[in-house]
Amino acid sequence: MLSVRDLGVAFGAVEPLSGVSFSVEKGETIGIVGESGSGKSLTAMSVMGLLPLIGGRITGGKIVFDGQDLTDLPERAYRKLRGGRIGLITQNPMTSLDPLKKIGPQVDDVARLHLGMDATQARARTVEILGTLRIPEPALICERYPHQMSGGMKQRIVIAMALAADPDVLIADEPTTALDVTVQAQIIRLLDDLVKQRNLALVLITHDMSVVAQTCDNVVVMYAGRAVEYGPVETIFDRPRHPYTQALIACIPRGLEETARLTGIEGTVPTVINYPKGCPFHPRCARAEAICATDPPDFSVEGDSAAACHFAEVAHAQPA
């Protein structure tokens, strides 16, 4: 349903994204995971055709949706897809809703614009979707303003807006940011149910490997604007091949004993003007060798799994 191949993005002379590839079918969830600054949200903006709004452009590769290449699609045609057949759950529900409008009209507008419904039909659809998302008294909620609701409820409203036009692909950009742990679990379970019930293709962007383990079928691991590993979720967690993937998995808290320790990754993600040559992770990698300062072999997402590492074929012990 959605296939991204060797995607490159530039802002002026700076290229923060290069060689990003993944694909997802209906009824599947693919996770795009990595630390902040890895290029995850920029990938989502590229798929949604929003780069021109922030001064960016696609420099290479393809974004193919249902057989159609979107990279050169005119803005008017993109508007029909954006919010229609491709829905977006934005990162921060606190700032994604218009504080001056009631909830009902904000969700109604999606169905009216993309499905051609009149006001009565759109409101009936809004109430139905809010009920599906387990929002109590959805008709009453339609008459409230965003400030009258909790963060978890606002996130459900943003999901409702993304679903209102019955999309084929749903992109969820860190949908549990700023929510407490209990509400995070509810939202993730809700998204998982939606994929199964509506046969959606879900692109789940997150920095949380535990969320990936619970929800995703396949995983793309990103670092410094590149895809560094790709594979089924079971393979990624059982046999991670890239040191960065191993480091992310090692950061997952384990055990409740007093002796349990939280593990971090030394250093920080480089800024786009300071991307290192070769493997972008090698300055932080404990296993780096001289060859790591040269570009690792390219990999294809067509196979079972792959990693952009000079030593990907060497059996690495999974970190404890």
Coordinates of C-alpha atoms in Angstrom, one line a residue:
M1 CA 0.0 0.0 0.0
L2 CA 2.9 2.4 0.8
S3 CA 6.4 2.0 -0.3
V4 CA 9.3 4.4 0.3
R5 CA 12.5 3.8 -1.7
D6 CA 15.9 5.5 -1.2
L7 CA 14.2 8.7 0.0
G8 CA 16.4 11.8 0.2
V9 CA 15.4 15.2 1.6
A10 CA 17.3 18.5 1.6
F11 CA 16.9 22.0 3.0
G12 CA 19.1 24.2 0.9
A13 CA 22.5 22.5 0.7
V14 CA 21.9 20.4 3.8
E15 CA 20.6 16.9 3.4
P16 CA 19.2 15.6 6.7
L17 CA 17.6 12.5 5.2
S18 CA 19.1 10.0 2.7
G19 CA 18.5 6.5 1.6
V20 CA 15.4 5.8 3.7
S21 CA 13.4 2.8 2.6
F22 CA 10.5 0.8 4.0
S23 CA 7.1 -0.6 2.9
V24 CA 3.8 -1.5 4.6
E25 CA 0.7 -3.3 3.5
K26 CA -2.9 -3.2 4.7
G27 CA -3.4 -4.9 8.0
E28 CA 0.3 -4.4 8.9
T29 CA 2.1 -2.1 11.3
I30 CA 5.7 -0.9 10.6
G31 CA 7.6 0.9 13.3
I32 CA 10.1 3.7 12.6
V33 CA 12.3 3.9 15.7
G34 CA 15.2 5.9 16.8
E35 CA 16.4 8.7 19.1
S36 CA 15.2 12.3 18.7
G37 CA 16.9 13.8 15.7
S38 CA 17.1 10.6 13.7
G39 CA 14.7 11.8 11.0
K40 CA 11.6 10.0 11.9
S41 CA 9.2 12.9 11.8
L42 CA 10.8 14.3 8.7
T43 CA 10.1 11.0 7.0
A44 CA 6.4 11.3 8.0
M45 CA 6.3 14.9 6.6
S46 CA 7.8 13.7 3.3
V47 CA 5.1 11.1 2.9
M48 CA 2.4 13.6 3.7
G49 CA 3.8 16.1 1.2
L50 CA 4.4 18.8 3.8
L51 CA 8.0 19.5 3.1
P52 CA 7.4 22.7 1.1
L53 CA 5.7 24.2 4.1
I54 CA 9.0 24.1 6.0
G55 CA 11.4 24.9 3.1
G56 CA 12.3 21.3 2.3
R57 CA 12.4 19.3 -0.9
I58 CA 12.8 15.6 -2.0
T59 CA 16.1 15.1 -3.7
G60 CA 15.8 11.4 -4.6
G61 CA 14.0 8.2 -4.3
K62 CA 10.3 7.4 -4.5
I63 CA 7.2 7.5 -2.3
V64 CA 4.7 5.1 -3.9
F65 CA 1.1 5.0 -2.5
D66 CA -1.3 2.4 -4.0
G67 CA 0.8 2.3 -7.2
Q68 CA 1.1 6.0 -7.6
D69 CA 4.4 7.9 -7.2
L70 CA 3.8 10.9 -4.9
T71 CA 7.2 12.6 -5.2
D72 CA 6.1 14.8 -8.1
L73 CA 2.4 15.0 -7.3
P74 CA 0.9 18.5 -7.7
E75 CA -0.3 20.1 -4.4
R76 CA -4.0 20.1 -5.4
A77 CA -3.9 16.3 -6.0
Y78 CA -1.9 15.8 -2.7
R79 CA -4.6 17.6 -0.8
K80 CA -7.1 14.9 -1.8
L81 CA -4.9 12.2 -0.4
R82 CA -3.6 14.1 2.7
G83 CA -6.2 13.7 5.5
G84 CA -8.2 11.5 3.1
R85 CA -6.6 8.2 2.0
I86 CA -3.5 9.0 4.1
G87 CA -4.3 10.0 7.7
L88 CA -1.8 11.6 10.1
I89 CA -1.9 11.5 13.9
T90 CA 0.2 14.4 15.0
Q91 CA 2.8 14.3 17.7
N92 CA 1.3 16.6 20.3
P93 CA -2.4 16.5 20.9
M94 CA -2.2 19.5 23.2
T95 CA -1.4 21.8 20.3
S96 CA -3.0 20.0 17.4
L97 CA -6.6 21.2 18.1
D98 CA -8.0 24.6 17.5
P99 CA -8.7 26.0 21.0
L100 CA -11.4 28.3 19.7
K101 CA -13.5 25.6 18.0
K102 CA -15.6 22.9 19.6
I103 CA -14.5 19.3 19.1
G104 CA -17.4 18.3 16.9
P105 CA -16.8 20.8 14.1
Q106 CA -13.1 20.0 14.0
V107 CA -13.8 16.3 13.3
D108 CA -16.8 17.1 11.1
D109 CA -14.6 19.1 8.7
V110 CA -12.6 16.1 7.6
A111 CA -15.6 14.1 6.5
R112 CA -17.2 17.2 4.8
L113 CA -14.0 18.0 2.9
H114 CA -12.9 14.5 1.8
L115 CA -16.2 12.5 1.7
G116 CA -18.5 15.3 0.6
M117 CA -20.9 14.8 3.5
D118 CA -23.3 17.5 4.6
A119 CA -23.3 18.8 8.2
T120 CA -25.8 16.2 9.5
Q121 CA -24.0 13.3 7.9
A122 CA -20.6 14.5 9.1
R123 CA -21.8 14.9 12.7
A124 CA -23.3 11.4 12.7
R125 CA -20.0 10.0 11.5
T126 CA -18.1 12.0 14.1
V127 CA -20.2 10.6 16.9
E128 CA -19.8 7.1 15.5
I129 CA -16.0 7.3 15.3
L130 CA -15.8 8.8 18.8
G131 CA -17.8 6.0 20.1
T132 CA -15.6 3.5 18.3
L133 CA -12.6 5.1 20.1
R134 CA -14.3 4.4 23.4
I135 CA -15.0 8.0 24.2
P136 CA -18.0 8.1 26.6
E137 CA -21.0 10.3 25.6
P138 CA -19.6 11.2 22.2
A139 CA -22.5 13.6 21.3
L140 CA -21.7 15.6 24.4
I141 CA -18.0 15.6 23.8
C142 CA -18.7 17.2 20.4
E143 CA -19.9 20.3 22.2
R144 CA -16.8 20.7 24.3
Y145 CA -13.7 22.7 23.7
P146 CA -10.2 21.1 23.8
H147 CA -9.3 22.8 27.1
Q148 CA -12.1 20.9 28.7
M149 CA -10.5 17.5 28.1
S150 CA -7.6 15.5 29.4
G151 CA -4.5 14.8 27.3
G152 CA -5.6 11.2 26.7
M153 CA -9.0 12.3 25.5
K154 CA -7.4 14.9 23.2
Q155 CA -5.2 12.2 21.7
R156 CA -8.3 10.2 20.9
I157 CA -9.9 13.2 19.2
V158 CA -6.8 13.6 17.0
I159 CA -7.0 9.9 16.1
A160 CA -10.7 10.5 15.3
M161 CA -9.8 13.3 12.9
A162 CA -7.2 11.0 11.2
L163 CA -9.9 8.3 10.8
A164 CA -12.8 10.5 9.7
A165 CA -12.2 10.1 6.0
D166 CA -11.6 6.3 6.3
P167 CA -7.9 6.3 5.3
D168 CA -6.0 3.3 3.9
V169 CA -2.7 4.4 5.5
L170 CA -2.4 5.9 9.0
I171 CA 0.8 7.6 10.1
A172 CA 1.1 8.0 13.9
D173 CA 3.9 10.4 14.8
E174 CA 4.9 9.5 18.4
P175 CA 1.2 9.3 19.4
T176 CA 1.9 8.7 23.1
T177 CA 4.2 11.7 23.7
A178 CA 3.3 13.7 26.9
L179 CA 0.8 11.0 28.1
D180 CA 1.2 9.0 31.3
V181 CA 2.1 5.4 31.1
T182 CA -1.5 4.1 31.6
V183 CA -2.9 6.2 28.9
Q184 CA 0.0 5.4 26.6
A185 CA -0.9 1.7 26.9
Q186 CA -4.5 2.5 26.1
I187 CA -3.6 4.5 23.0
I188 CA -1.2 1.8 21.7
R189 CA -3.9 -0.9 22.2
L190 CA -6.4 1.2 20.5
L191 CA -4.2 1.7 17.4
D192 CA -3.5 -2.0 17.3
D193 CA -7.2 -2.8 17.3
L194 CA -7.9 -0.2 14.6
V195 CA -5.3 -1.9 12.3
K196 CA -7.1 -5.2 12.7
Q197 CA -10.7 -4.0 12.6
R198 CA -10.3 -1.5 9.7
N199 CA -7.5 -3.3 7.8
L200 CA -5.3 -0.2 7.9
A201 CA -1.7 0.1 7.1
L202 CA -0.1 1.8 10.1
V203 CA 3.3 3.6 10.2
L204 CA 4.1 4.0 13.9
I205 CA 6.9 6.5 14.7
T206 CA 8.3 6.2 18.1
H207 CA 11.5 6.2 20.2
D208 CA 10.2 3.5 22.5
M209 CA 11.4 0.0 21.6
S210 CA 9.0 -1.6 24.1
V211 CA 6.1 0.0 22.1
V212 CA 7.6 -1.5 18.9
A213 CA 7.8 -4.9 20.5
Q214 CA 4.2 -4.9 21.5
T215 CA 2.7 -3.5 18.3
C216 CA 4.7 -3.8 15.1
D217 CA 5.1 -6.4 12.4
N218 CA 8.2 -4.9 10.9
V219 CA 10.7 -2.3 12.1
V220 CA 12.9 0.3 10.5
V221 CA 15.7 1.6 12.8
M222 CA 16.8 5.1 11.9
Y223 CA 19.9 7.1 13.0
A224 CA 21.2 10.4 11.7
G225 CA 18.8 10.6 8.8
R226 CA 19.5 7.0 7.6
A227 CA 17.8 3.7 7.9
V228 CA 20.4 1.5 9.6
E229 CA 18.4 -1.7 10.1
Y230 CA 15.2 -3.3 8.8
G231 CA 13.4 -6.5 9.6
P232 CA 10.5 -8.3 11.2
V233 CA 10.0 -7.4 14.8
E234 CA 10.9 -10.9 16.1
T235 CA 14.2 -10.8 14.1
I236 CA 15.1 -7.3 15.3
F237 CA 14.7 -8.2 18.9
D238 CA 16.0 -11.8 18.8
R239 CA 19.0 -11.2 16.5
P240 CA 19.7 -7.4 16.1
R241 CA 22.6 -7.0 13.6
H242 CA 23.4 -3.3 13.9
P243 CA 25.2 -2.0 17.1
Y244 CA 22.8 0.9 17.3
T245 CA 19.7 -1.4 17.3
Q246 CA 21.4 -3.5 20.0
A247 CA 22.1 -0.3 22.0
L248 CA 18.4 0.7 21.8
I249 CA 17.2 -2.7 23.0
A250 CA 19.7 -2.6 25.8
C251 CA 18.0 0.7 27.0
I252 CA 14.7 -1.1 27.7
P253 CA 14.3 -1.3 31.5
R254 CA 14.5 -4.9 32.8
G255 CA 13.6 -6.1 36.3
L256 CA 12.3 -4.3 39.3
E257 CA 15.1 -5.3 41.7
E258 CA 17.0 -2.6 43.6
T259 CA 20.2 -3.7 41.7
A260 CA 18.5 -3.1 38.3
R261 CA 20.2 -0.3 36.3
L262 CA 19.0 1.9 33.5
T263 CA 21.3 1.7 30.5
G264 CA 21.9 4.7 28.1
I265 CA 23.9 5.2 24.9
E266 CA 27.0 7.3 25.3
G267 CA 27.0 10.6 23.4
T268 CA 24.3 12.2 21.4
V269 CA 22.8 12.1 17.9
P270 CA 24.8 14.4 15.6
T271 CA 23.2 17.5 14.1
V272 CA 22.8 17.5 10.3
I273 CA 25.7 19.8 9.8
N274 CA 27.9 17.4 11.8
Y275 CA 27.0 14.0 10.3
P276 CA 30.1 11.9 10.4
K277 CA 31.5 10.2 7.3
G278 CA 30.9 6.5 6.9
C279 CA 28.6 4.8 9.3
P280 CA 26.9 7.6 11.1
F281 CA 26.9 5.7 14.4
H282 CA 30.6 4.8 14.5
P283 CA 31.7 7.8 16.8
R284 CA 29.4 6.3 19.5
C285 CA 29.9 2.6 18.7
A286 CA 32.0 0.6 21.1
R287 CA 32.8 -1.9 18.3
A288 CA 33.9 0.7 15.7
E289 CA 37.0 -0.1 13.6
A290 CA 38.8 1.9 11.0
I291 CA 36.6 0.6 8.2
C292 CA 33.6 2.2 9.9
A293 CA 34.7 5.6 8.8
T294 CA 33.7 4.5 5.2
D295 CA 30.2 4.0 4.0
P296 CA 28.7 0.6 5.0
P297 CA 27.1 -1.5 2.2
D298 CA 23.7 -0.5 1.0
F299 CA 20.9 -2.8 1.9
S300 CA 17.5 -3.6 0.4
V301 CA 14.2 -3.9 2.3
E302 CA 13.0 -6.7 0.0
G303 CA 14.7 -9.4 2.0
D304 CA 13.9 -10.8 5.4
S305 CA 16.2 -8.4 7.3
A306 CA 19.2 -6.3 6.6
A307 CA 21.6 -3.9 8.4
A308 CA 23.8 -1.1 7.2
C309 CA 26.9 -2.2 9.1
H310 CA 30.3 -3.5 7.8
F311 CA 30.0 -6.3 10.3
A312 CA 26.3 -7.1 9.8
E313 CA 27.1 -10.7 8.8
V314 CA 29.2 -11.2 11.8
A315 CA 27.4 -12.8 14.7
H316 CA 27.2 -10.1 17.4
A317 CA 26.2 -11.1 20.9
Q318 CA 23.0 -9.4 21.9
P319 CA 23.7 -7.0 24.8
A320 CA 22.5 -8.0 28.2

